[in-house]
PDB file of C-alpha atoms in Angstrom:
ATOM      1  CA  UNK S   1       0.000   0.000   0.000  1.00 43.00           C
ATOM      2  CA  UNK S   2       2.915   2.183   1.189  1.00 43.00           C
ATOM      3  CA  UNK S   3       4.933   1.389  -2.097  1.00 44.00           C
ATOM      4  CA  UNK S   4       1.504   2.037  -4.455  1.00 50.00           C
ATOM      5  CA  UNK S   5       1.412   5.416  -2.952  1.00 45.00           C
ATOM      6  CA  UNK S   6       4.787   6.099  -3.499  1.00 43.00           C
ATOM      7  CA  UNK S   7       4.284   5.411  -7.093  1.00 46.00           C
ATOM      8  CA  UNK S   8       1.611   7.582  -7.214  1.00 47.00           C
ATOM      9  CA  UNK S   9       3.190  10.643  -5.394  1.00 46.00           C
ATOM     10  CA  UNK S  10       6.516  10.421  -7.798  1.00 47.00           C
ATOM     11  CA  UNK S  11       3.916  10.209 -11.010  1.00 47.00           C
ATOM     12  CA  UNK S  12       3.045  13.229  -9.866  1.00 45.00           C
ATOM     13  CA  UNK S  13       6.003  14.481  -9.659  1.00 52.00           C
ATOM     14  CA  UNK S  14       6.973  13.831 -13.242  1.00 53.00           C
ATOM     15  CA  UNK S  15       8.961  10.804 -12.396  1.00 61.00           C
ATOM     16  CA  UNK S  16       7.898   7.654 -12.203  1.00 67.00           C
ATOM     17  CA  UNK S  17       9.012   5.015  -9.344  1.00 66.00           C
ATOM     18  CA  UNK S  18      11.036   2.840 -12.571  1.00 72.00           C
ATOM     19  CA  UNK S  19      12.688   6.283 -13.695  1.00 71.00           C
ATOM     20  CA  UNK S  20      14.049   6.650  -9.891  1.00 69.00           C
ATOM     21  CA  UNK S  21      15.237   2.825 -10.284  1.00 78.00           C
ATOM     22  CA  UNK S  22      16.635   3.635 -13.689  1.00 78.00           C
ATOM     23  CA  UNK S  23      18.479   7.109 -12.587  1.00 81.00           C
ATOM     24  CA  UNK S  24      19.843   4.824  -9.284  1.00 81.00           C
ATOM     25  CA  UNK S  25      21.516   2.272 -11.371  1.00 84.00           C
ATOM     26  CA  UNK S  26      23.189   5.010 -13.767  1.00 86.00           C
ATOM     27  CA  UNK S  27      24.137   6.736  -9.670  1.00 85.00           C
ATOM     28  CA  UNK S  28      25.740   3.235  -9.201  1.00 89.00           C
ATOM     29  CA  UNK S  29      27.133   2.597 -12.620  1.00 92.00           C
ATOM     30  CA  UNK S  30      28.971   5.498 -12.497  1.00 92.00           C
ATOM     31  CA  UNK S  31      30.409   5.099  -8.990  1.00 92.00           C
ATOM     32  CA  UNK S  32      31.407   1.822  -9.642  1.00 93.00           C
ATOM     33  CA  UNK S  33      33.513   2.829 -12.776  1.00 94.00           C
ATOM     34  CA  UNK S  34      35.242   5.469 -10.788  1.00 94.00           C
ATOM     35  CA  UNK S  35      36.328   3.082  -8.190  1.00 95.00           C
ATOM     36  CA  UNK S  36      37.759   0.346 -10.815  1.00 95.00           C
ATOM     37  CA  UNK S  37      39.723   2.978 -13.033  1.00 96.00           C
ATOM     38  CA  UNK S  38      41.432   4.092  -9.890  1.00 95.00           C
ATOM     39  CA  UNK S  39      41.799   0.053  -8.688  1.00 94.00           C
ATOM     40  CA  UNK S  40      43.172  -0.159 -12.554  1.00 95.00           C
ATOM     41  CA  UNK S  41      45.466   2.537 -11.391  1.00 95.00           C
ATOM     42  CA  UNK S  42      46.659   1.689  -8.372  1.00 93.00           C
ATOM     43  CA  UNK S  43      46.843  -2.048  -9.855  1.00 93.00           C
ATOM     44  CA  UNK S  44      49.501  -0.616 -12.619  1.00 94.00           C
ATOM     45  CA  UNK S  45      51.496   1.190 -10.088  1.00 92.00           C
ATOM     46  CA  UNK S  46      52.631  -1.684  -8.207  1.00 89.00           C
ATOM     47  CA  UNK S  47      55.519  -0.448  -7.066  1.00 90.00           C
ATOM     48  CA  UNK S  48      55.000   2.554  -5.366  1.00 92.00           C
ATOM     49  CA  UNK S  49      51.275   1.720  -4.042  1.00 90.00           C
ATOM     50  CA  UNK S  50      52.464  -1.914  -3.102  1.00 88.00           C
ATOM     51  CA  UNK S  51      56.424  -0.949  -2.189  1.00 86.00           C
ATOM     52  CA  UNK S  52      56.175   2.575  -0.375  1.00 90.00           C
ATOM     53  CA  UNK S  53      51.838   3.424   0.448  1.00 92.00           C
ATOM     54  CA  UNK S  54      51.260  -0.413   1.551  1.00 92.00           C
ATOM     55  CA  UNK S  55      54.407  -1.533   2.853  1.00 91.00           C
ATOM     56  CA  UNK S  56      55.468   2.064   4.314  1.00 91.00           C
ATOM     57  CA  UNK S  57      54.699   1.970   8.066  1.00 92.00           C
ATOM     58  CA  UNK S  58      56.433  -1.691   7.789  1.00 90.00           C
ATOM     59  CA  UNK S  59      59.716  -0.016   7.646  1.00 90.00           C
ATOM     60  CA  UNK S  60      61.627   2.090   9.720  1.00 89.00           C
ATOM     61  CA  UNK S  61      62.455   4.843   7.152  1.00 89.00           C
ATOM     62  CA  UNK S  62      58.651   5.416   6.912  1.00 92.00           C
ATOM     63  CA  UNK S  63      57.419   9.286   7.952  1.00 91.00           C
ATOM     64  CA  UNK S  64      55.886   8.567  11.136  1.00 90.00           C
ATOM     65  CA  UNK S  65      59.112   6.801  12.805  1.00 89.00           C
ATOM     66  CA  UNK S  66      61.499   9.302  11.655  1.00 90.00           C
ATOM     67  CA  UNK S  67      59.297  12.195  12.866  1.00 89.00           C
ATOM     68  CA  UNK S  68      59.269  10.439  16.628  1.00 85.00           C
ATOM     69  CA  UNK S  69      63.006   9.941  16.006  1.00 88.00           C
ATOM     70  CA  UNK S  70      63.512  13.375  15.531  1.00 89.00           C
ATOM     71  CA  UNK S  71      61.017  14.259  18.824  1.00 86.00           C
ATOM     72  CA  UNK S  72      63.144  12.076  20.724  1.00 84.00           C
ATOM     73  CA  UNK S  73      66.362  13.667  20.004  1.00 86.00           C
ATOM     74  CA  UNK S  74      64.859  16.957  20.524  1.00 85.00           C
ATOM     75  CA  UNK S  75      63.523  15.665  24.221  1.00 83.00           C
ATOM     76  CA  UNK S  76      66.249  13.486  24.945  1.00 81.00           C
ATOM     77  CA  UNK S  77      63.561  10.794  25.457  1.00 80.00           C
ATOM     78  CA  UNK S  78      65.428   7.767  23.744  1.00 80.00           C
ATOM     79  CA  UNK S  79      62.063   5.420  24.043  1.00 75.00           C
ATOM     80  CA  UNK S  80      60.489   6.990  21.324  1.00 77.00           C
ATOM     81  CA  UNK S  81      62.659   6.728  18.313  1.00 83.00           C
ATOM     82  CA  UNK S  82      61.924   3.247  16.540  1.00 83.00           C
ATOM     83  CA  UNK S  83      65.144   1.776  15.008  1.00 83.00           C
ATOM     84  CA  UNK S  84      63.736  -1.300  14.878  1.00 84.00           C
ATOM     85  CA  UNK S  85      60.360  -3.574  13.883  1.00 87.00           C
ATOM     86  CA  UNK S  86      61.236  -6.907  14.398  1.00 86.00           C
ATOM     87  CA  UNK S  87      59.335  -8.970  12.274  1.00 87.00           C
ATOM     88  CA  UNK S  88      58.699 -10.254   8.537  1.00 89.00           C
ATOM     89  CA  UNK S  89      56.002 -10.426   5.923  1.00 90.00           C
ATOM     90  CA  UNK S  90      55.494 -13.425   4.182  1.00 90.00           C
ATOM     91  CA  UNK S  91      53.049 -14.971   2.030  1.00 88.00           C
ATOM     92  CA  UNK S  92      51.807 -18.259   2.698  1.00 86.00           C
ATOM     93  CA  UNK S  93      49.641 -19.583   0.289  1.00 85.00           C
ATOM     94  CA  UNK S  94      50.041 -19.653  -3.569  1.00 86.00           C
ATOM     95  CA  UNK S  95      47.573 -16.928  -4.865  1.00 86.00           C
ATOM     96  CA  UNK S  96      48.295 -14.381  -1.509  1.00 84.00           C
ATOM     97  CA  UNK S  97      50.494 -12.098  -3.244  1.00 89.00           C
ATOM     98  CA  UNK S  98      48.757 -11.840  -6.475  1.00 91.00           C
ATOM     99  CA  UNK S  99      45.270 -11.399  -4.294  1.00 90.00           C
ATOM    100  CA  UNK S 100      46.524  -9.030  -1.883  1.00 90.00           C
ATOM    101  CA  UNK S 101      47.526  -7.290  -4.808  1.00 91.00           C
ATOM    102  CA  UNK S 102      43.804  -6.912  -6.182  1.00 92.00           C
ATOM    103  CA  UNK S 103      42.316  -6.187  -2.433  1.00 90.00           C
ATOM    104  CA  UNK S 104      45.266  -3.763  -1.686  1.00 91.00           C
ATOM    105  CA  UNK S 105      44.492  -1.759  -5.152  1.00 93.00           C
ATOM    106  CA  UNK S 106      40.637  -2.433  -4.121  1.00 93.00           C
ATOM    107  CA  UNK S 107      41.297  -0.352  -1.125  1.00 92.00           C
ATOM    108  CA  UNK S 108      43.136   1.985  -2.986  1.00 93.00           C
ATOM    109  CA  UNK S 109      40.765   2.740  -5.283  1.00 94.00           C
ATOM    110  CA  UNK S 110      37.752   3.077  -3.057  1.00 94.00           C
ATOM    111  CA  UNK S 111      39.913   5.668  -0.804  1.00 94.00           C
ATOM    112  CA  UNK S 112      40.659   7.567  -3.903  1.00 94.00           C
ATOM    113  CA  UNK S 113      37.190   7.810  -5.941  1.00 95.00           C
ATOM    114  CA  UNK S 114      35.070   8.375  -2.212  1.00 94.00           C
ATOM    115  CA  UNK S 115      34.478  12.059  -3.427  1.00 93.00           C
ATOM    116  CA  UNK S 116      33.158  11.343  -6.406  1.00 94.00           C
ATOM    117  CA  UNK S 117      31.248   8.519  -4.779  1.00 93.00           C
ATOM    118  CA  UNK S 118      29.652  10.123  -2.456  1.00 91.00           C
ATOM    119  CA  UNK S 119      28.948  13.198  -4.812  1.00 91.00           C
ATOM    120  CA  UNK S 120      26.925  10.845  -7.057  1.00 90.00           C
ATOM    121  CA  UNK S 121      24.832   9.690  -3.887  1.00 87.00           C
ATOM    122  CA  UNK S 122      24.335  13.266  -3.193  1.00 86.00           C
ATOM    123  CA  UNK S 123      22.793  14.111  -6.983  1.00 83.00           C
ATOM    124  CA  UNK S 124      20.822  11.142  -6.061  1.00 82.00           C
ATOM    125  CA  UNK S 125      19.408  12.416  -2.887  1.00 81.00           C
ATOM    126  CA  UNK S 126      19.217  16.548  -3.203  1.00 76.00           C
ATOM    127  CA  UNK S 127      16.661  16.309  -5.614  1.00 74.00           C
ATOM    128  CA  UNK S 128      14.216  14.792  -3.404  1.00 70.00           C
ATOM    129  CA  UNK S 129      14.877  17.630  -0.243  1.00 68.00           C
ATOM    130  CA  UNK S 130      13.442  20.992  -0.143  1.00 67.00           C
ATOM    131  CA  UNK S 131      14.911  23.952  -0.872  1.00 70.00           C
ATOM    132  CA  UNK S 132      15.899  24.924   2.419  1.00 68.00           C
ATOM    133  CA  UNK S 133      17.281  21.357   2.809  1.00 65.00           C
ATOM    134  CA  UNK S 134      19.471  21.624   0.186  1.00 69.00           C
ATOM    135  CA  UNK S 135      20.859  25.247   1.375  1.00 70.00           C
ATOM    136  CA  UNK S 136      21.145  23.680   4.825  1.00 65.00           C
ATOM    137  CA  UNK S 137      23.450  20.877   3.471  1.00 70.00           C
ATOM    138  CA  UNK S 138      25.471  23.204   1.383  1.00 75.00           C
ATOM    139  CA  UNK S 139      28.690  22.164   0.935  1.00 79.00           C
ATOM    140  CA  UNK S 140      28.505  18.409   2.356  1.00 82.00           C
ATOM    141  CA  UNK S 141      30.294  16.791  -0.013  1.00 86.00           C
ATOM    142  CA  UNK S 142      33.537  18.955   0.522  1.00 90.00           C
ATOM    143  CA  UNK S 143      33.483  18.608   4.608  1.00 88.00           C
ATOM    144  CA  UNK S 144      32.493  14.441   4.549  1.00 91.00           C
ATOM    145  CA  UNK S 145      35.101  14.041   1.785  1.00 92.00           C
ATOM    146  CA  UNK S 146      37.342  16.446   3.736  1.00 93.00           C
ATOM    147  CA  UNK S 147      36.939  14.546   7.237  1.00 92.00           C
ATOM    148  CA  UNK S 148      36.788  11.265   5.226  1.00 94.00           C
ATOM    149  CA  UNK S 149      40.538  12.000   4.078  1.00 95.00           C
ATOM    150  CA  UNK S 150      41.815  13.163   7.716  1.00 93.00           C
ATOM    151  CA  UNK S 151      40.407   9.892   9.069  1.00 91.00           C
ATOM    152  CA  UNK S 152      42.168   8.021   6.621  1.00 93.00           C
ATOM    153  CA  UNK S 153      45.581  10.227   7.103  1.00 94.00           C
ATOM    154  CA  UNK S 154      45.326  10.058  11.120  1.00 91.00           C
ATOM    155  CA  UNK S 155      44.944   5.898  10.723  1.00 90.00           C
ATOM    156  CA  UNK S 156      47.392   5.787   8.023  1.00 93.00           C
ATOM    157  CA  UNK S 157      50.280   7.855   9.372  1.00 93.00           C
ATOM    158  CA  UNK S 158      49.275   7.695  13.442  1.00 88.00           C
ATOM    159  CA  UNK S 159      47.062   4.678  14.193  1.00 86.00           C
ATOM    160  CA  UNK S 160      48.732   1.915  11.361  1.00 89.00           C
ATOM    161  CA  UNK S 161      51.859   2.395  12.671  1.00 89.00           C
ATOM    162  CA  UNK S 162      52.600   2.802  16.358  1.00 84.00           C
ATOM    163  CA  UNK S 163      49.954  -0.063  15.869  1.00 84.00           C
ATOM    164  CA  UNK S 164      52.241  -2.164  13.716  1.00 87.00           C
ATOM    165  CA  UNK S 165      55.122  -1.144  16.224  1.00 86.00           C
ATOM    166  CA  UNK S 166      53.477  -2.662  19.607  1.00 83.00           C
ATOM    167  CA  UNK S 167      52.437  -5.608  17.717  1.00 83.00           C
ATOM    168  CA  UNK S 168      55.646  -6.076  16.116  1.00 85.00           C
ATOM    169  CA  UNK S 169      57.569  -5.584  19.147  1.00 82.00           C
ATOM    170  CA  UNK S 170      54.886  -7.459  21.502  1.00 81.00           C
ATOM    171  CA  UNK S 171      56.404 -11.182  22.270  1.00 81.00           C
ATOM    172  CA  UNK S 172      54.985 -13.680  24.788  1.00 83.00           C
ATOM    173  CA  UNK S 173      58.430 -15.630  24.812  1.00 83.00           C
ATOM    174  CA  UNK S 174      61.885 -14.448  22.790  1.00 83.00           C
ATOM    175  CA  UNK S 175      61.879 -17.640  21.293  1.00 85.00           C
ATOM    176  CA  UNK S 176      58.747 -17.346  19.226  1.00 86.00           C
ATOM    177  CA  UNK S 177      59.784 -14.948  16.063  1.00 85.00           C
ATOM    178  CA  UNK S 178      56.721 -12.367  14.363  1.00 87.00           C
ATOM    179  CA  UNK S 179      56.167 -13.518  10.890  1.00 88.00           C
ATOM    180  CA  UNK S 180      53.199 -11.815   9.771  1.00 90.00           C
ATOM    181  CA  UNK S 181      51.277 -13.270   6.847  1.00 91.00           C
ATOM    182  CA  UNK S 182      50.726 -10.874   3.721  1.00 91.00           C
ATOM    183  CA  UNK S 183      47.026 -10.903   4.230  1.00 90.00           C
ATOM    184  CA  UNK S 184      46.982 -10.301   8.363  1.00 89.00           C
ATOM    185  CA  UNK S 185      49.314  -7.299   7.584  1.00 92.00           C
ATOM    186  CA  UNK S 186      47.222  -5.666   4.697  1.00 91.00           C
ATOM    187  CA  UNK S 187      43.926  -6.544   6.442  1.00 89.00           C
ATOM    188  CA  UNK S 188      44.851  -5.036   9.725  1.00 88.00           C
ATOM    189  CA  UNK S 189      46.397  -1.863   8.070  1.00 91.00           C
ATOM    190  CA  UNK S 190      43.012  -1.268   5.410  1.00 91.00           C
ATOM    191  CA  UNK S 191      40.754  -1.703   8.765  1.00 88.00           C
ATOM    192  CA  UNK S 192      42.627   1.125  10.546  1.00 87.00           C
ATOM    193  CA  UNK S 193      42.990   3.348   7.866  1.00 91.00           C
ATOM    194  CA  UNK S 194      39.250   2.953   6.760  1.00 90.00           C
ATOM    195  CA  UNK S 195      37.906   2.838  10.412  1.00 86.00           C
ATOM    196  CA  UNK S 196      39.744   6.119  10.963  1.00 88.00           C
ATOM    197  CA  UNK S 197      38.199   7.817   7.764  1.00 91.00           C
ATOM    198  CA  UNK S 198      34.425   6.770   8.991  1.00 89.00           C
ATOM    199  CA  UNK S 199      34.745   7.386  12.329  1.00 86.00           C
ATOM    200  CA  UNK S 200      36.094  10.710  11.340  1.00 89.00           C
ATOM    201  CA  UNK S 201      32.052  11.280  10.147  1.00 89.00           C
ATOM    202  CA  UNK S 202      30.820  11.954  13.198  1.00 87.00           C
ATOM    203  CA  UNK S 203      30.693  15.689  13.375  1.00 88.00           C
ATOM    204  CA  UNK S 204      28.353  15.318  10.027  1.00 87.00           C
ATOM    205  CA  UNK S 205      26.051  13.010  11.436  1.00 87.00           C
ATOM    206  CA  UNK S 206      25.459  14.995  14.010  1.00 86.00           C
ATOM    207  CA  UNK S 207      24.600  17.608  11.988  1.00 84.00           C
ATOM    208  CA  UNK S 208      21.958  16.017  10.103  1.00 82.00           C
ATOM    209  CA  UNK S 209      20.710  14.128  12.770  1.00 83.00           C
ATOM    210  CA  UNK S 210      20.496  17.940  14.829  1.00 83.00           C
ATOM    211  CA  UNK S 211      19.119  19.089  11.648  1.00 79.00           C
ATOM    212  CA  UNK S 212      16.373  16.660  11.700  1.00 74.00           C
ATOM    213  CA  UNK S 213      15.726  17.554  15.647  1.00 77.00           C
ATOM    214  CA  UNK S 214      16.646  13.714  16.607  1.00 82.00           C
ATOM    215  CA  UNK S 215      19.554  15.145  18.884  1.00 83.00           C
ATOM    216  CA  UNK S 216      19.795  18.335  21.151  1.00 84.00           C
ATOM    217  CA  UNK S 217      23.348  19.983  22.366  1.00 83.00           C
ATOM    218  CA  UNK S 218      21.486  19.193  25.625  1.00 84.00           C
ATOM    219  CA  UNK S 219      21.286  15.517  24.833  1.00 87.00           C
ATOM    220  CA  UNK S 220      24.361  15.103  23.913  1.00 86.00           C
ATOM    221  CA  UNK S 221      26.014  16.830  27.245  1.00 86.00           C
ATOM    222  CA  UNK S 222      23.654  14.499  29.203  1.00 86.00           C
ATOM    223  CA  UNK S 223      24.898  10.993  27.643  1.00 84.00           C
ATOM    224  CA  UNK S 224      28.823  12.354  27.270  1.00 85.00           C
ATOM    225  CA  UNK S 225      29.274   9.629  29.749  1.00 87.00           C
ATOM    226  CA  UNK S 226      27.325   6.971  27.514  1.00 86.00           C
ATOM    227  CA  UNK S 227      29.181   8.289  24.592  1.00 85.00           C
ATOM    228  CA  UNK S 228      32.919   8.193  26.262  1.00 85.00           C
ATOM    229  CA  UNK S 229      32.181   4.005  26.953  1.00 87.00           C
ATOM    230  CA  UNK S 230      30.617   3.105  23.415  1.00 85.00           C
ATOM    231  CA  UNK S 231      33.467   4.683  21.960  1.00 82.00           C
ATOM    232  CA  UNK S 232      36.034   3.099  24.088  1.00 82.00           C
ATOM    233  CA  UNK S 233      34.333  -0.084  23.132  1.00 82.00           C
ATOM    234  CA  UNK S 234      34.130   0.572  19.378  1.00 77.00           C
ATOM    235  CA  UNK S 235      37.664   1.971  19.043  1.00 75.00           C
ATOM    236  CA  UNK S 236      38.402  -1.753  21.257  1.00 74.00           C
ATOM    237  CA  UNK S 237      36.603  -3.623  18.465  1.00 71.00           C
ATOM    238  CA  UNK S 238      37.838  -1.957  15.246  1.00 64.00           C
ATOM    239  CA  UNK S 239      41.984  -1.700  16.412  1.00 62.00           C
ATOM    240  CA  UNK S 240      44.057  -4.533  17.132  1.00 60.00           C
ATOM    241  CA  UNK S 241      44.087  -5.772  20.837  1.00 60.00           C
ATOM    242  CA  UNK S 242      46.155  -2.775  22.904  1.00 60.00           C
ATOM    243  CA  UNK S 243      45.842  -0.217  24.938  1.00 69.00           C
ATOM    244  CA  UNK S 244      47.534   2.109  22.537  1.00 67.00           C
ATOM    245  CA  UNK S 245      45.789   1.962  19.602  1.00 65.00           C
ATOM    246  CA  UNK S 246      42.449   1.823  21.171  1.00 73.00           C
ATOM    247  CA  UNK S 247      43.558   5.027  23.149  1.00 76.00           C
ATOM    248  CA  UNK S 248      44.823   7.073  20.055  1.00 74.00           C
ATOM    249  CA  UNK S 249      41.718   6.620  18.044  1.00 74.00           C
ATOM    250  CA  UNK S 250      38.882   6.757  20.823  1.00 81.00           C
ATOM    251  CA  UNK S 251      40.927  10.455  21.898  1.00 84.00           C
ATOM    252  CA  UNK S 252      40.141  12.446  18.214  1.00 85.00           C
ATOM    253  CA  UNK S 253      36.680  10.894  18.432  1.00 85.00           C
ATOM    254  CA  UNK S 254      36.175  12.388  21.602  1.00 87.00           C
ATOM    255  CA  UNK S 255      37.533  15.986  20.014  1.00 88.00           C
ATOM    256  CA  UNK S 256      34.804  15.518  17.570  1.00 87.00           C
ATOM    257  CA  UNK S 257      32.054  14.232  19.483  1.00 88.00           C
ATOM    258  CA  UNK S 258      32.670  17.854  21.367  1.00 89.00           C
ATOM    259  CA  UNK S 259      32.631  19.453  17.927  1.00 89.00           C
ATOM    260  CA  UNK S 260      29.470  17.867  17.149  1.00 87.00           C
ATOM    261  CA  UNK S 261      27.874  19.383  20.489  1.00 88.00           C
ATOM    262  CA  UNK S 262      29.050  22.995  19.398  1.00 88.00           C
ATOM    263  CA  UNK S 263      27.480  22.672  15.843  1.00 86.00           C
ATOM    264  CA  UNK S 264      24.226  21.288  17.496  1.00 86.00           C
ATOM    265  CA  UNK S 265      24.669  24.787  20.100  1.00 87.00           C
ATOM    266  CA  UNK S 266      25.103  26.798  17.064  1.00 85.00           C
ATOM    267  CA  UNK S 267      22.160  25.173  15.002  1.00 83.00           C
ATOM    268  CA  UNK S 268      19.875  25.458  18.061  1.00 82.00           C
ATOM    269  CA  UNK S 269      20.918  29.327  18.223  1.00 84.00           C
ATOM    270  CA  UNK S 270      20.877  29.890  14.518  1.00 80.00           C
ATOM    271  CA  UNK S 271      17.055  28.204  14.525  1.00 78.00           C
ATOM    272  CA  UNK S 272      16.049  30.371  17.871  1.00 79.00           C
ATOM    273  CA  UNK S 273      17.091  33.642  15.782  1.00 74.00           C
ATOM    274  CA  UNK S 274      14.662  32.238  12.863  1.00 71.00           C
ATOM    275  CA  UNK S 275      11.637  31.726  14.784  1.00 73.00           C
ATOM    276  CA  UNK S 276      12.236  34.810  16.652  1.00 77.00           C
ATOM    277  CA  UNK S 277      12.489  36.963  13.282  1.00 75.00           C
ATOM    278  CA  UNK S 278       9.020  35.055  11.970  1.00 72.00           C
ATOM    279  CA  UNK S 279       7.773  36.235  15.365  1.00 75.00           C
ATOM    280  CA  UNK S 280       8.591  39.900  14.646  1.00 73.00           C
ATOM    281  CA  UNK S 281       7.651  39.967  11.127  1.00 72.00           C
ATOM    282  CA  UNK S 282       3.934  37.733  12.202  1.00 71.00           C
ATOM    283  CA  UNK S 283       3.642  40.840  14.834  1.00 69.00           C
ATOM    284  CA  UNK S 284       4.437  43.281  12.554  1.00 62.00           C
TER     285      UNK S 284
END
């Protein structure tokens, strides 16, 4: 009944409920194909996406070690410079190389085209919102694509490896060596790095979500507490098993989750001043 309806209220529209299917798939055609030429890509450039991007915070030369190398002299705090990762990456079965080649360019890819992505969802979606809507969520495509990148940079260049280091250095006897399989290594290192760049989204949700008048600034002071434990236990659940890593990922969601109460303030404020002015203009 609800569907029939629905059919009926897009006719009227001048669309019909098949021309929104149609104008979807063309949305998802078009996404796709940006994601595979960049896979294509990053599949071509083998060395440096496979040899430096992928295999980077495996080595001690990479940014992120040098940089607390360089803190450490400056400090004279010794502990943080890494001069060493003890362990090896190896593949085990025949096809690992060749398919961690395919999922590593996957990853690639997807990281790459998300702008675009998301921009097609978005010419999917604005058409149906009103006016005031669409002004409202001016410019969301540049701040989720934005914040989507500095998740990804934070887990690729602060979370991957200091992760990588603990777990590299972590031994439950001297006598047992760390040989990391090809796939655990790329695995752990594209769940980071994409964990990061969604987690990241959380100042936009709670925009819309403020928007829509599902959360309050007030709300979200009163369940800080709630908030603080769910995202311990998410950041536990998404990062390997330490204290670290769980630590330096749950602290920037906390920044934002603070951010996100000072855009709901400022929406609150901004739709106070509205009414008010409606009220003035009613009276006059």
């Amino acid at each position: 009944m609800a569907l029939d309806q629905y059919k009926e209220e897009e006719e009227e529209d001048g669309m019909s409920f098949l021309d929104h299917l149609e104008q979807l798939r063309w949305h998802l055609l078009r996404s796709i194909s940006a994601i595979l030429v960049f896979m294509v890509l990053a599949f071509l450039s083998k060395s440096f996406i496979f040899g430096v991007v992928i295999l980077g915070p495996s080595k001690v030369d990479f940014i992120t070690y040098q940089t607390l190398c360089r803190i450490s002299e400056a400090l004279s705090l010794p502990a943080l410079c890494i001069q060493e990762l003890p362990f090896i990456i190896q593949s085990r079965q025949m096809t690992g190389q060749f398919s961690m080649h395919i999922t590593s360019s996957l990853v690639v890819g997807l990281i790459a085209a998300f702008p675009y992505v998301f921009w097609e969802v978005w010419r999917f979606i604005a058409p149906g919102l009103y006016d005031k809507e669409r002004n409202a969520a001016r410019g969301a495509v540049f701040f989720v694509s934005l914040l989507f990148f500095m998740g990804a940079a934070f887990g690729y260049y602060i979370l991957a490896p200091l992760s990588i280091n603990f777990l590299s250095n972590y031994q439950l006897d001297p006598s047992i060596a760390n040989e990391f399989d090809i796939t655990s290594y790329i695995s752990t290192l594209s769940m980071l790095v994409l964990a990061s760049a969604v987690m990241f989204q959380l100042p936009v949700v709670i925009y819309f979500l403020s928007r829509a008048g599902l959360v309050t600034s007030g709300m979200l002071k009163t369940y800080r507490r709630h908030a603080i434990v769910g995202i311990l236990v998410l950041s536990a659940l998404i990062t390997p098993p330490d204290v670290i890593s769980q630590l330096l990922i749950a602290m920037p969601i906390l920044v934002l989750y603070e951010i996100g109460i000072f855009i709901a303030k400022r929406l609150e404020r901004q739709k106070r001043e509205d009414e008010e002015e409606l009220r003035k203009k009613y009276n006059d």
